[in-house]
Tab-separated table of C-alpha atoms in Angstrom:
chain	number	residue	atom	x	y	z
A	11	MET	CA	65.917	85.737	88.459
A	12	THR	CA	66.070	87.881	85.495
A	13	ARG	CA	67.430	91.535	86.104
A	14	PRO	CA	66.347	94.749	84.723
A	15	PRO	CA	68.162	95.273	81.288
A	16	VAL	CA	71.048	97.715	81.181
A	17	ASN	CA	70.619	100.679	78.841
A	18	ASP	CA	73.603	102.939	79.813
A	19	TRP	CA	76.652	101.439	81.589
A	20	SER	CA	77.713	104.679	82.738
A	21	THR	CA	74.781	105.487	85.270
A	22	ASP	CA	73.312	102.011	85.557
A	23	PHE	CA	75.830	99.032	85.065
A	24	ASP	CA	75.153	95.789	86.553
A	25	HIS	CA	77.840	93.268	87.299
A	26	LEU	CA	75.528	90.470	87.080
A	27	ASP	CA	74.181	91.297	83.516
A	28	PRO	CA	74.694	88.443	81.243
A	29	ARG	CA	76.869	90.668	78.913
A	30	TRP	CA	79.192	91.840	81.394
A	31	VAL	CA	79.585	88.180	82.699
A	32	GLU	CA	79.861	87.059	79.163
A	33	ASN	CA	82.483	89.522	78.020
A	34	PRO	CA	83.113	92.513	80.264
A	35	TYR	CA	86.052	93.902	78.303
A	36	PRO	CA	84.167	95.891	75.508
A	37	ILE	CA	82.123	97.662	78.155
A	38	TRP	CA	84.987	98.442	80.225
A	39	GLU	CA	86.992	99.694	77.109
A	40	GLU	CA	84.033	102.106	76.343
A	41	LEU	CA	83.852	103.198	80.161
A	42	ARG	CA	87.154	103.845	80.402
A	43	GLU	CA	87.201	106.743	77.908
A	44	LYS	CA	83.565	107.911	78.167
A	45	CYS	CA	82.894	107.623	82.036
A	46	PRO	CA	85.861	106.410	83.765
A	47	ILE	CA	84.088	106.346	87.173
A	48	ALA	CA	80.777	104.794	86.411
A	49	HIS	CA	77.609	104.535	89.066
A	50	THR	CA	74.708	102.617	89.407
A	51	GLU	CA	71.924	102.763	91.931
A	52	ARG	CA	71.580	99.086	91.943
A	53	PHE	CA	72.849	97.247	94.982
A	54	ARG	CA	71.936	100.417	96.928
A	55	GLY	CA	74.860	102.631	95.124
A	56	VAL	CA	78.056	101.371	93.578
A	57	TYR	CA	80.951	103.141	91.832
A	58	PHE	CA	82.957	101.600	89.161
A	59	PRO	CA	86.619	102.932	88.305
A	60	SER	CA	87.871	101.493	85.054
A	61	ARG	CA	91.196	103.266	84.872
A	62	TYR	CA	94.281	101.687	86.522
A	63	GLU	CA	95.300	105.014	88.334
A	64	ASP	CA	91.761	105.332	89.874
A	65	VAL	CA	91.850	101.776	91.071
A	66	ARG	CA	95.018	102.272	92.492
A	67	ALA	CA	93.892	105.420	94.311
A	68	VAL	CA	91.216	103.827	95.917
A	69	ALA	CA	93.076	100.663	96.872
A	70	TYR	CA	95.672	102.911	98.692
A	71	ASP	CA	93.090	104.989	100.259
A	72	THR	CA	92.079	103.114	103.584
A	73	GLU	CA	91.004	106.148	105.247
A	74	HIS	CA	87.991	106.706	102.881
A	75	PHE	CA	87.708	103.165	101.539
A	76	SER	CA	86.974	100.408	104.074
A	77	SER	CA	87.384	96.462	103.480
A	78	ARG	CA	84.592	95.775	105.981
A	79	ARG	CA	82.371	94.912	103.241
A	80	ILE	CA	84.227	93.378	100.210
A	81	ILE	CA	81.445	92.081	98.190
A	82	VAL	CA	78.697	93.970	96.563
A	83	ARG	CA	75.570	92.333	97.563
A	84	GLU	CA	71.964	92.854	96.816
A	85	THR	CA	71.227	92.933	100.674
A	86	PRO	CA	74.061	93.613	102.889
A	87	PRO	CA	74.389	90.889	105.455
A	88	PRO	CA	75.492	91.422	108.860
A	89	ARG	CA	79.583	91.978	109.020
A	90	ILE	CA	81.291	88.637	108.211
A	91	PRO	CA	84.792	89.138	109.319
A	92	ALA	CA	87.652	87.267	107.546
A	93	PRO	CA	90.821	88.826	108.967
A	94	PRO	CA	92.695	90.347	107.135
A	95	ILE	CA	90.933	90.684	103.973
A	96	THR	CA	88.114	92.514	105.886
A	97	SER	CA	90.452	94.301	108.193
A	98	ASP	CA	91.680	98.188	108.018
A	99	PRO	CA	94.491	99.801	109.660
A	100	PRO	CA	95.629	99.261	112.326
A	101	GLU	CA	94.009	95.721	112.922
A	102	HIS	CA	95.107	94.614	109.125
A	103	ARG	CA	98.772	94.462	109.586
A	104	PRO	CA	99.194	92.005	112.629
A	105	ALA	CA	96.323	89.747	111.262
A	106	LYS	CA	97.892	89.698	107.757
A	107	ASN	CA	101.690	89.105	109.544
A	108	LEU	CA	99.962	85.965	111.031
A	109	LEU	CA	99.344	84.215	107.862
A	110	LEU	CA	102.297	85.618	105.544
A	111	PRO	CA	104.986	82.920	106.825
A	112	ALA	CA	103.019	80.073	105.458
A	113	PHE	CA	102.645	81.822	101.966
A	114	THR	CA	106.089	83.025	101.070
A	115	PRO	CA	107.895	81.598	98.072
A	116	ASP	CA	109.911	79.274	99.951
A	117	ALA	CA	107.010	77.978	101.828
A	118	ILE	CA	104.924	77.340	98.881
A	119	ARG	CA	107.882	75.813	96.870
A	120	GLU	CA	107.372	72.926	99.373
A	121	HIS	CA	103.782	72.297	97.961
A	122	GLU	CA	104.870	72.248	94.526
A	123	PRO	CA	105.712	68.201	94.328
A	124	ARG	CA	102.395	67.366	95.635
A	125	THR	CA	100.510	69.860	93.384
A	126	ARG	CA	102.536	68.470	90.338
A	127	GLU	CA	101.311	64.817	91.298
A	128	ILE	CA	97.725	66.223	91.549
A	129	CYS	CA	98.049	67.838	88.345
A	130	ALA	CA	99.899	64.991	86.561
A	131	ARG	CA	97.213	62.501	87.899
A	132	LEU	CA	94.068	64.458	86.557
A	133	VAL	CA	95.872	64.783	83.059
A	134	ALA	CA	96.579	61.050	83.009
A	135	GLY	CA	92.993	60.309	83.961
A	136	PHE	CA	91.683	62.214	80.595
A	137	ALA	CA	94.533	62.594	78.392
A	138	GLY	CA	93.723	59.213	76.657
A	139	LYS	CA	90.021	60.308	75.681
A	140	GLY	CA	88.999	62.827	72.794
A	141	GLY	CA	88.948	65.660	74.995
A	142	CYS	CA	87.667	66.898	78.486
A	143	ASP	CA	85.997	69.895	80.189
A	144	ALA	CA	89.361	71.849	81.080
A	145	ALA	CA	87.299	74.014	83.870
A	146	ALA	CA	85.494	71.397	85.513
A	147	ASP	CA	87.632	68.153	85.123
A	148	TYR	CA	90.950	70.026	85.589
A	149	ALA	CA	91.332	73.582	86.899
A	150	GLN	CA	88.543	73.294	89.386
A	151	GLU	CA	90.130	70.013	90.728
A	152	ILE	CA	93.702	71.697	91.332
A	153	PRO	CA	93.298	74.412	94.224
A	154	VAL	CA	90.701	72.615	96.017
A	155	ARG	CA	93.082	69.808	96.646
A	156	VAL	CA	96.179	71.894	97.219
A	157	ILE	CA	94.244	74.115	99.607
A	158	ALA	CA	93.052	71.029	101.663
A	159	VAL	CA	96.484	69.549	101.875
A	160	MET	CA	97.918	72.783	103.352
A	161	LEU	CA	95.042	73.187	105.694
A	162	GLY	CA	95.232	69.292	106.738
A	163	LEU	CA	91.892	68.387	105.355
A	164	PRO	CA	91.311	65.359	103.253
A	165	GLU	CA	91.393	66.063	99.705
A	166	SER	CA	88.212	64.260	99.147
A	167	GLU	CA	86.410	67.401	101.019
A	168	GLY	CA	86.535	69.032	97.515
A	169	ASP	CA	82.582	68.928	96.561
A	170	ARG	CA	81.981	69.910	99.730
A	171	PHE	CA	84.112	73.045	99.715
A	172	ARG	CA	83.143	74.052	96.142
A	173	LYS	CA	79.477	74.158	97.104
A	174	TRP	CA	80.161	76.586	100.028
A	175	ILE	CA	82.030	78.600	97.784
A	176	HIS	CA	79.277	78.872	95.290
A	177	GLU	CA	76.951	79.802	97.911
A	178	ILE	CA	78.896	82.358	99.519
A	179	LEU	CA	80.475	83.856	96.489
A	180	GLU	CA	77.834	83.559	93.845
A	181	ALA	CA	74.165	82.541	94.861
A	182	GLY	CA	74.581	84.510	98.266
A	183	ILE	CA	75.014	87.811	96.511
A	184	THR	CA	71.199	87.806	95.677
A	185	ARG	CA	70.100	85.251	98.408
A	186	PRO	CA	71.105	86.158	101.955
A	187	ASP	CA	69.392	83.242	103.536
A	188	ILE	CA	71.927	80.748	100.913
A	189	LEU	CA	74.887	82.929	102.297
A	190	MET	CA	73.929	82.634	106.094
A	191	LYS	CA	73.414	78.973	106.005
A	192	ALA	CA	76.936	78.325	104.061
A	193	MET	CA	78.228	80.633	106.741
A	194	GLY	CA	76.991	78.625	109.591
A	195	GLU	CA	78.120	75.273	108.175
A	196	THR	CA	81.739	76.510	107.282
A	197	THR	CA	81.869	77.648	110.925
A	198	ALA	CA	80.796	74.131	112.438
A	199	TYR	CA	82.917	72.469	110.064
A	200	PHE	CA	86.124	74.257	111.288
A	201	GLN	CA	85.094	74.208	114.823
A	202	ALA	CA	85.158	70.543	114.436
A	203	GLU	CA	88.486	70.367	112.901
A	204	ILE	CA	89.878	72.845	115.308
A	205	GLU	CA	88.864	70.467	118.245
A	206	LYS	CA	90.119	67.347	116.670
A	207	ARG	CA	93.610	69.303	116.715
A	208	ARG	CA	93.503	70.265	120.353
A	209	THR	CA	93.991	66.637	121.383
A	210	ASP	CA	95.774	65.596	118.411
A	211	PRO	CA	97.987	68.522	117.113
A	212	ARG	CA	99.177	67.845	113.464
A	213	ASP	CA	101.782	69.502	110.825
A	214	ASP	CA	99.214	71.608	109.330
A	215	LEU	CA	97.681	75.092	108.836
A	216	ILE	CA	94.724	74.650	111.087
A	217	THR	CA	96.908	73.387	113.883
A	218	ARG	CA	99.483	76.451	113.303
A	219	LEU	CA	96.744	79.010	113.433
A	220	SER	CA	95.111	77.695	116.234
A	221	ARG	CA	98.218	78.214	118.467
A	222	ALA	CA	98.680	81.640	116.923
A	223	THR	CA	99.032	84.826	119.151
A	224	ILE	CA	98.883	88.608	118.452
A	225	ASP	CA	100.953	90.277	120.795
A	226	GLY	CA	101.594	87.668	123.186
A	227	GLN	CA	97.807	86.833	123.224
A	228	PRO	CA	96.068	84.073	121.672
A	229	ILE	CA	93.731	84.985	118.597
A	230	THR	CA	90.088	84.846	119.286
A	231	GLU	CA	87.896	81.837	117.803
A	232	ASP	CA	86.034	84.400	115.733
A	233	HIS	CA	89.554	85.661	114.339
A	234	LEU	CA	90.736	81.939	113.800
A	235	LEU	CA	87.348	80.952	111.923
A	236	GLY	CA	87.459	84.133	110.142
A	237	ALA	CA	90.930	83.529	108.869
A	238	LEU	CA	90.253	79.818	107.909
A	239	ARG	CA	87.368	80.855	106.118
A	240	LEU	CA	89.186	83.074	104.356
A	241	ILE	CA	91.947	80.842	103.193
A	242	LEU	CA	89.285	78.112	101.902
A	243	ILE	CA	87.169	80.795	100.184
A	244	ALA	CA	89.977	82.773	98.727
A	245	GLY	CA	92.352	80.135	97.594
A	246	ILE	CA	90.075	78.006	95.597
A	247	ASP	CA	87.905	79.593	93.144
A	248	THR	CA	90.103	82.459	92.291
A	249	THR	CA	93.100	79.993	91.222
A	250	TRP	CA	90.634	77.655	89.685
A	251	SER	CA	89.418	80.729	87.194
A	252	ALA	CA	92.977	81.841	86.766
A	253	ILE	CA	93.840	78.414	85.325
A	254	GLY	CA	90.723	77.778	83.452
A	255	SER	CA	91.370	81.239	81.643
A	256	CYS	CA	94.645	80.148	80.480
A	257	PHE	CA	93.128	77.072	78.968
A	258	TRP	CA	90.445	79.122	77.280
A	259	HIS	CA	93.256	81.278	75.697
A	260	LEU	CA	95.384	78.570	74.645
A	261	ALA	CA	92.322	76.518	73.216
A	262	GLN	CA	91.946	79.613	70.853
A	263	HIS	CA	95.414	80.597	70.132
A	264	PRO	CA	97.344	77.659	68.674
A	265	GLU	CA	100.446	79.741	67.904
A	266	ASP	CA	100.735	80.549	71.658
A	267	ARG	CA	100.168	77.094	72.672
A	268	GLN	CA	102.651	75.739	70.200
A	269	ARG	CA	105.115	78.166	71.414
A	270	LEU	CA	104.769	77.214	75.048
A	271	VAL	CA	105.193	73.563	74.137
A	272	LYS	CA	108.552	74.587	72.483
A	273	GLN	CA	109.671	77.032	75.003
A	274	PRO	CA	108.519	75.929	78.163
A	275	GLU	CA	110.947	78.386	79.960
A	276	LEU	CA	108.636	81.135	78.678
A	277	ILE	CA	105.584	79.786	80.615
A	278	PRO	CA	106.182	81.855	83.764
A	279	THR	CA	106.080	84.764	81.835
A	280	ALA	CA	102.908	83.904	79.974
A	281	VAL	CA	101.573	83.292	83.230
A	282	GLU	CA	101.882	86.679	84.313
A	283	GLU	CA	100.464	88.012	80.885
A	284	PHE	CA	97.275	85.831	81.732
A	285	LEU	CA	97.140	86.959	85.053
A	286	ARG	CA	97.107	90.538	83.642
A	287	ALA	CA	94.398	89.804	80.634
A	288	TYR	CA	92.156	87.577	82.538
A	289	ALA	CA	92.667	88.507	86.298
A	290	PRO	CA	89.796	86.866	88.092
A	291	VAL	CA	89.222	88.814	91.238
A	292	THR	CA	87.047	91.889	91.630
A	293	MET	CA	87.158	93.098	95.183
A	294	ALA	CA	85.002	95.735	96.557
A	295	ARG	CA	85.175	98.857	99.185
A	296	GLU	CA	82.685	100.594	101.426
A	297	VAL	CA	83.014	104.111	101.163
A	298	ILE	CA	83.368	105.466	105.052
A	299	LYS	CA	84.040	109.373	104.263
A	300	ASP	CA	83.101	111.293	101.459
A	301	VAL	CA	85.594	111.995	98.915
A	302	GLU	CA	86.611	112.465	95.277
A	303	ILE	CA	88.294	110.327	93.091
A	304	ASN	CA	89.574	111.647	89.665
A	305	GLY	CA	87.286	114.594	90.298
A	306	CYS	CA	84.197	112.416	91.001
A	307	PRO	CA	82.391	112.902	93.977
A	308	ILE	CA	82.146	109.688	96.173
A	309	LYS	CA	79.601	109.242	98.639
A	310	THR	CA	79.789	107.786	102.148
A	311	GLY	CA	77.747	104.188	102.562
A	312	GLU	CA	77.720	103.282	98.799
A	313	MET	CA	80.499	100.686	97.584
A	314	VAL	CA	82.949	100.923	95.175
A	315	LEU	CA	83.917	97.846	92.960
A	316	LEU	CA	87.648	97.483	92.743
A	317	SER	CA	88.300	95.852	89.340
A	318	PHE	CA	91.661	94.932	89.232
A	319	PRO	CA	90.885	93.097	85.941
A	320	ALA	CA	89.717	96.507	84.454
A	321	ALA	CA	92.943	98.237	85.831
A	322	ASN	CA	94.992	95.598	83.824
A	323	ARG	CA	93.411	96.597	80.504
A	324	ASP	CA	94.030	100.134	80.816
A	325	PRO	CA	96.163	101.265	77.783
A	326	ARG	CA	97.611	104.081	79.676
A	327	ILE	CA	99.681	101.519	81.816
A	328	PHE	CA	99.613	98.480	79.508
A	329	PRO	CA	100.492	99.242	75.578
A	330	GLU	CA	98.274	97.260	73.398
A	331	ALA	CA	96.314	96.422	76.369
A	332	GLU	CA	93.679	94.431	74.703
A	333	ARG	CA	96.232	92.047	73.214
A	334	VAL	CA	97.399	89.088	74.989
A	335	MET	CA	101.244	88.897	74.653
A	336	ILE	CA	102.630	85.823	76.130
A	337	ASP	CA	106.163	87.495	76.085
A	338	ARG	CA	105.266	90.490	77.571
A	339	LYS	CA	108.147	91.653	79.599
A	340	GLU	CA	107.066	94.690	81.424
A	341	ASN	CA	103.929	93.659	83.263
A	342	ARG	CA	103.294	95.347	86.785
A	343	HIS	CA	99.834	94.057	86.503
A	344	ALA	CA	97.502	94.139	89.510
A	345	ALA	CA	95.687	90.764	89.346
A	346	PHE	CA	96.618	90.413	92.896
A	347	GLY	CA	95.516	93.914	94.242
A	348	LEU	CA	97.731	96.705	95.122
A	349	GLY	CA	98.294	98.122	98.535
A	350	ILE	CA	98.018	96.455	101.799
A	351	HIS	CA	95.611	93.966	100.763
A	352	ARG	CA	97.800	92.185	98.280
A	353	CYS	CA	96.738	88.669	97.858
A	354	ILE	CA	98.136	86.519	100.516
A	355	GLY	CA	98.153	83.586	98.259
A	356	SER	CA	99.737	85.168	95.196
A	357	ASN	CA	102.841	82.700	95.442
A	358	LEU	CA	100.623	79.727	95.849
A	359	ALA	CA	98.265	80.761	92.968
A	360	ARG	CA	101.371	81.520	90.728
A	361	MET	CA	102.750	77.855	91.657
A	362	GLU	CA	99.511	76.123	90.773
A	363	ILE	CA	98.838	77.852	87.526
A	364	LEU	CA	102.377	77.415	86.391
A	365	VAL	CA	102.439	73.477	87.376
A	366	ALA	CA	98.928	73.200	85.998
A	367	LEU	CA	100.016	74.515	82.405
A	368	GLN	CA	103.214	72.382	82.749
A	369	GLU	CA	101.551	68.976	83.504
A	370	TRP	CA	99.092	69.582	80.799
A	371	LEU	CA	101.130	70.687	78.025
A	372	LYS	CA	103.519	67.558	78.446
A	373	LEU	CA	100.787	65.321	77.826
A	374	ILE	CA	98.185	67.368	75.601
A	375	PRO	CA	100.057	69.890	73.440
A	376	GLU	CA	97.205	69.946	71.009
A	377	PHE	CA	93.546	71.049	72.050
A	378	ARG	CA	90.788	73.486	70.897
A	379	LEU	CA	87.582	74.524	71.899
A	380	ASP	CA	84.775	72.059	71.192
A	381	PRO	CA	82.476	73.855	68.672
A	382	ALA	CA	79.526	72.103	70.068
A	383	ALA	CA	79.576	73.322	73.356
A	384	LYS	CA	79.042	76.682	74.927
A	385	VAL	CA	81.859	78.117	77.225
A	386	THR	CA	80.132	79.557	80.356
A	387	TRP	CA	81.548	82.036	82.763
A	388	SER	CA	81.029	82.504	86.904
A	389	GLU	CA	79.546	85.939	87.847
A	390	GLY	CA	80.168	88.060	90.473
A	391	THR	CA	83.742	88.450	92.598
A	392	VAL	CA	85.475	86.042	90.510
A	393	ARG	CA	85.439	85.428	86.744
A	394	GLY	CA	86.695	82.311	85.157
A	395	PRO	CA	85.115	79.447	82.902
A	396	ARG	CA	82.983	77.128	84.499
A	397	GLN	CA	82.283	74.970	81.382
A	398	LEU	CA	85.470	74.717	78.921
A	399	LYS	CA	84.800	71.676	76.672
A	400	VAL	CA	87.932	71.138	74.707
A	401	LEU	CA	88.909	68.238	72.109
A	402	PHE	CA	92.320	67.220	72.170
A	403	ARG	CA	93.740	67.569	68.232
B	70	VAL	CA	131.625	104.759	84.984
B	71	PRO	CA	128.964	105.464	87.536
B	72	THR	CA	127.894	102.166	89.441
B	73	LEU	CA	124.043	101.180	89.542
B	74	LYS	CA	122.424	100.590	92.874
B	75	VAL	CA	118.920	98.927	93.511
B	76	LYS	CA	116.864	99.982	96.455
B	77	VAL	CA	113.644	98.506	97.607
B	78	ASP	CA	111.282	100.925	99.406
B	79	ARG	CA	110.268	98.735	102.472
B	80	ASP	CA	107.056	100.875	103.090
B	81	LYS	CA	105.789	100.592	99.593
B	82	CYS	CA	106.713	96.778	99.190
B	83	GLN	CA	103.870	94.581	99.747
B	84	GLY	CA	105.498	91.572	98.891
B	85	HIS	CA	104.142	90.689	95.405
B	86	ALA	CA	107.943	89.177	95.005
B	87	ARG	CA	108.137	89.766	91.605
B	88	CYS	CA	111.794	91.189	91.961
B	89	ALA	CA	113.094	88.229	93.730
B	90	ALA	CA	111.636	85.796	90.729
B	91	LEU	CA	113.123	87.898	88.171
B	92	ALA	CA	116.407	88.969	89.601
B	93	PRO	CA	117.098	86.693	92.514
B	94	GLU	CA	120.807	87.835	92.371
B	95	LEU	CA	119.708	91.244	93.365
B	96	PHE	CA	116.706	90.702	95.751
B	97	GLU	CA	115.697	88.594	98.701
B	98	LEU	CA	112.724	88.275	100.765
B	99	ASP	CA	112.340	88.160	104.355
B	100	GLU	CA	110.283	85.758	106.683
B	101	LEU	CA	107.135	87.484	105.581
B	102	GLY	CA	107.783	87.665	101.946
B	103	ASN	CA	108.542	91.492	101.792
B	104	ALA	CA	111.653	92.331	99.677
B	105	ARG	CA	114.771	93.996	100.084
B	106	GLU	CA	118.110	94.394	97.956
B	107	LYS	CA	120.610	91.920	98.683
B	108	GLY	CA	123.793	93.382	100.420
B	109	ASP	CA	124.419	97.108	99.562
B	110	GLY	CA	122.080	96.819	96.148
B	111	THR	CA	125.126	97.275	93.815
B	112	VAL	CA	124.351	96.056	90.452
B	113	PRO	CA	127.050	94.085	88.545
B	114	GLU	CA	127.259	95.171	84.959
B	115	ALA	CA	126.055	91.767	83.735
B	116	LEU	CA	122.635	92.319	85.815
B	117	VAL	CA	121.940	95.875	84.842
B	118	ASP	CA	118.816	94.559	82.587
B	119	LYS	CA	117.841	92.423	85.054
B	120	ALA	CA	117.579	95.532	87.680
B	121	TYR	CA	115.279	97.324	85.225
B	122	LEU	CA	113.180	94.518	84.687
B	123	ALA	CA	112.690	94.128	88.295
B	124	LYS	CA	111.847	97.709	88.529
B	125	ALA	CA	109.400	97.769	85.768
B	126	ASN	CA	107.672	94.706	87.183
B	127	CYS	CA	106.956	96.029	90.622
B	128	PRO	CA	103.116	96.587	91.003
B	129	GLU	CA	103.894	98.973	93.857
B	130	GLU	CA	106.547	100.845	92.048
B	131	ALA	CA	108.702	100.237	95.235
B	132	ILE	CA	112.082	99.624	93.375
B	133	GLU	CA	114.329	102.396	92.624
B	134	VAL	CA	117.513	101.924	90.328
B	135	ILE	CA	119.915	104.600	91.514
B	136	GLU	CA	123.231	105.792	89.834
B	137	ASP	CA	125.790	105.847	92.349
B	138	LYS	CA	128.599	108.273	91.730
B	139	PRO	CA	132.102	107.200	92.538
């Protein structure tokens, strides 16, 4: 479907416009100075703050901005709860606390050996060839397997999960029928998995969550299904996009690549910088009460795109924000959000990105973009390379 | 010489866990992954840089480095 072209990003922006999808940073840089809170009549009205402080103000203000809708869609579907990401206070805190213990750095460390094995196996599969698609053959294969293992599902379910995620986060933005079909399928799938564990409990997240209680009461089936769907959707193409962007950068910056090969102890610092510069996730909020942000009136019923990626490029907070400095020391970036909705999977994502880089650089220290192939990017809520052909040496 | 102390504002902390990654000698995480200072937060001289590094990397600006007058 072709969309009407955008002539003025300040008053008619469209985050599905091919120029925005391909390279949004110059657009945001201009907006940040000219019109820090842009607006569009598309998608039934959306605001776009591009400065860090304004993004932060919206993220912290749960009185005026609700998480009950977190994706800007052409036609808003019936509300689809996925607690805690779609929860507001006071329901948010108990729903989040239910999931947090499984995602602390200590809990995530237990998944590191398996993640390393998955990455090493994938790299070994293509290291001897002349090149590969670093997005499709590597980045996208990692989180889907790690999440499957955590939930207690076979690694081989990857294709099915990726199809649902594409239908819910990308195709579903403009096609409610595709969205609702995918929702129905995930519900049926998880219901069957929960049922299996009633008679055959296992040491996995589905079993643990299906026994969870809030204030002594078992959680409802809707809550359980919503939380499982959230873990599946939020943990896969987000991290896959983050990993892909690291390789997109390194394929074009031999000096950074060589430095990380020589100084692997710098990789964790570089990961934070990649997360800042190429933050994959843009959330949204629904305005539930009229308010002003930075002097700009914000109307009830419209949406706000909460662009952590744009906040992370604000030179007011990050010196030389448009430059990627892999040894940037002071880096309080917002890639995982700000405020109560801080990404639950941040420790998991960091571990996966780190291990993915370490295992690849060990065997493939030299690579560059394949000049004969085009790099393509996902659109919508999550931004990352979807095709990223690289040549080794 | 005044000593330094770190203090995590537990209401602001959202569990990004950057402090515990950058200065594990000064910060620890609870069972939900939210941070607190270790012990009374006193910063040994050798860790002063790490204390400020942790503060600078907290996305929620939840860390204070305080001069503790003897």
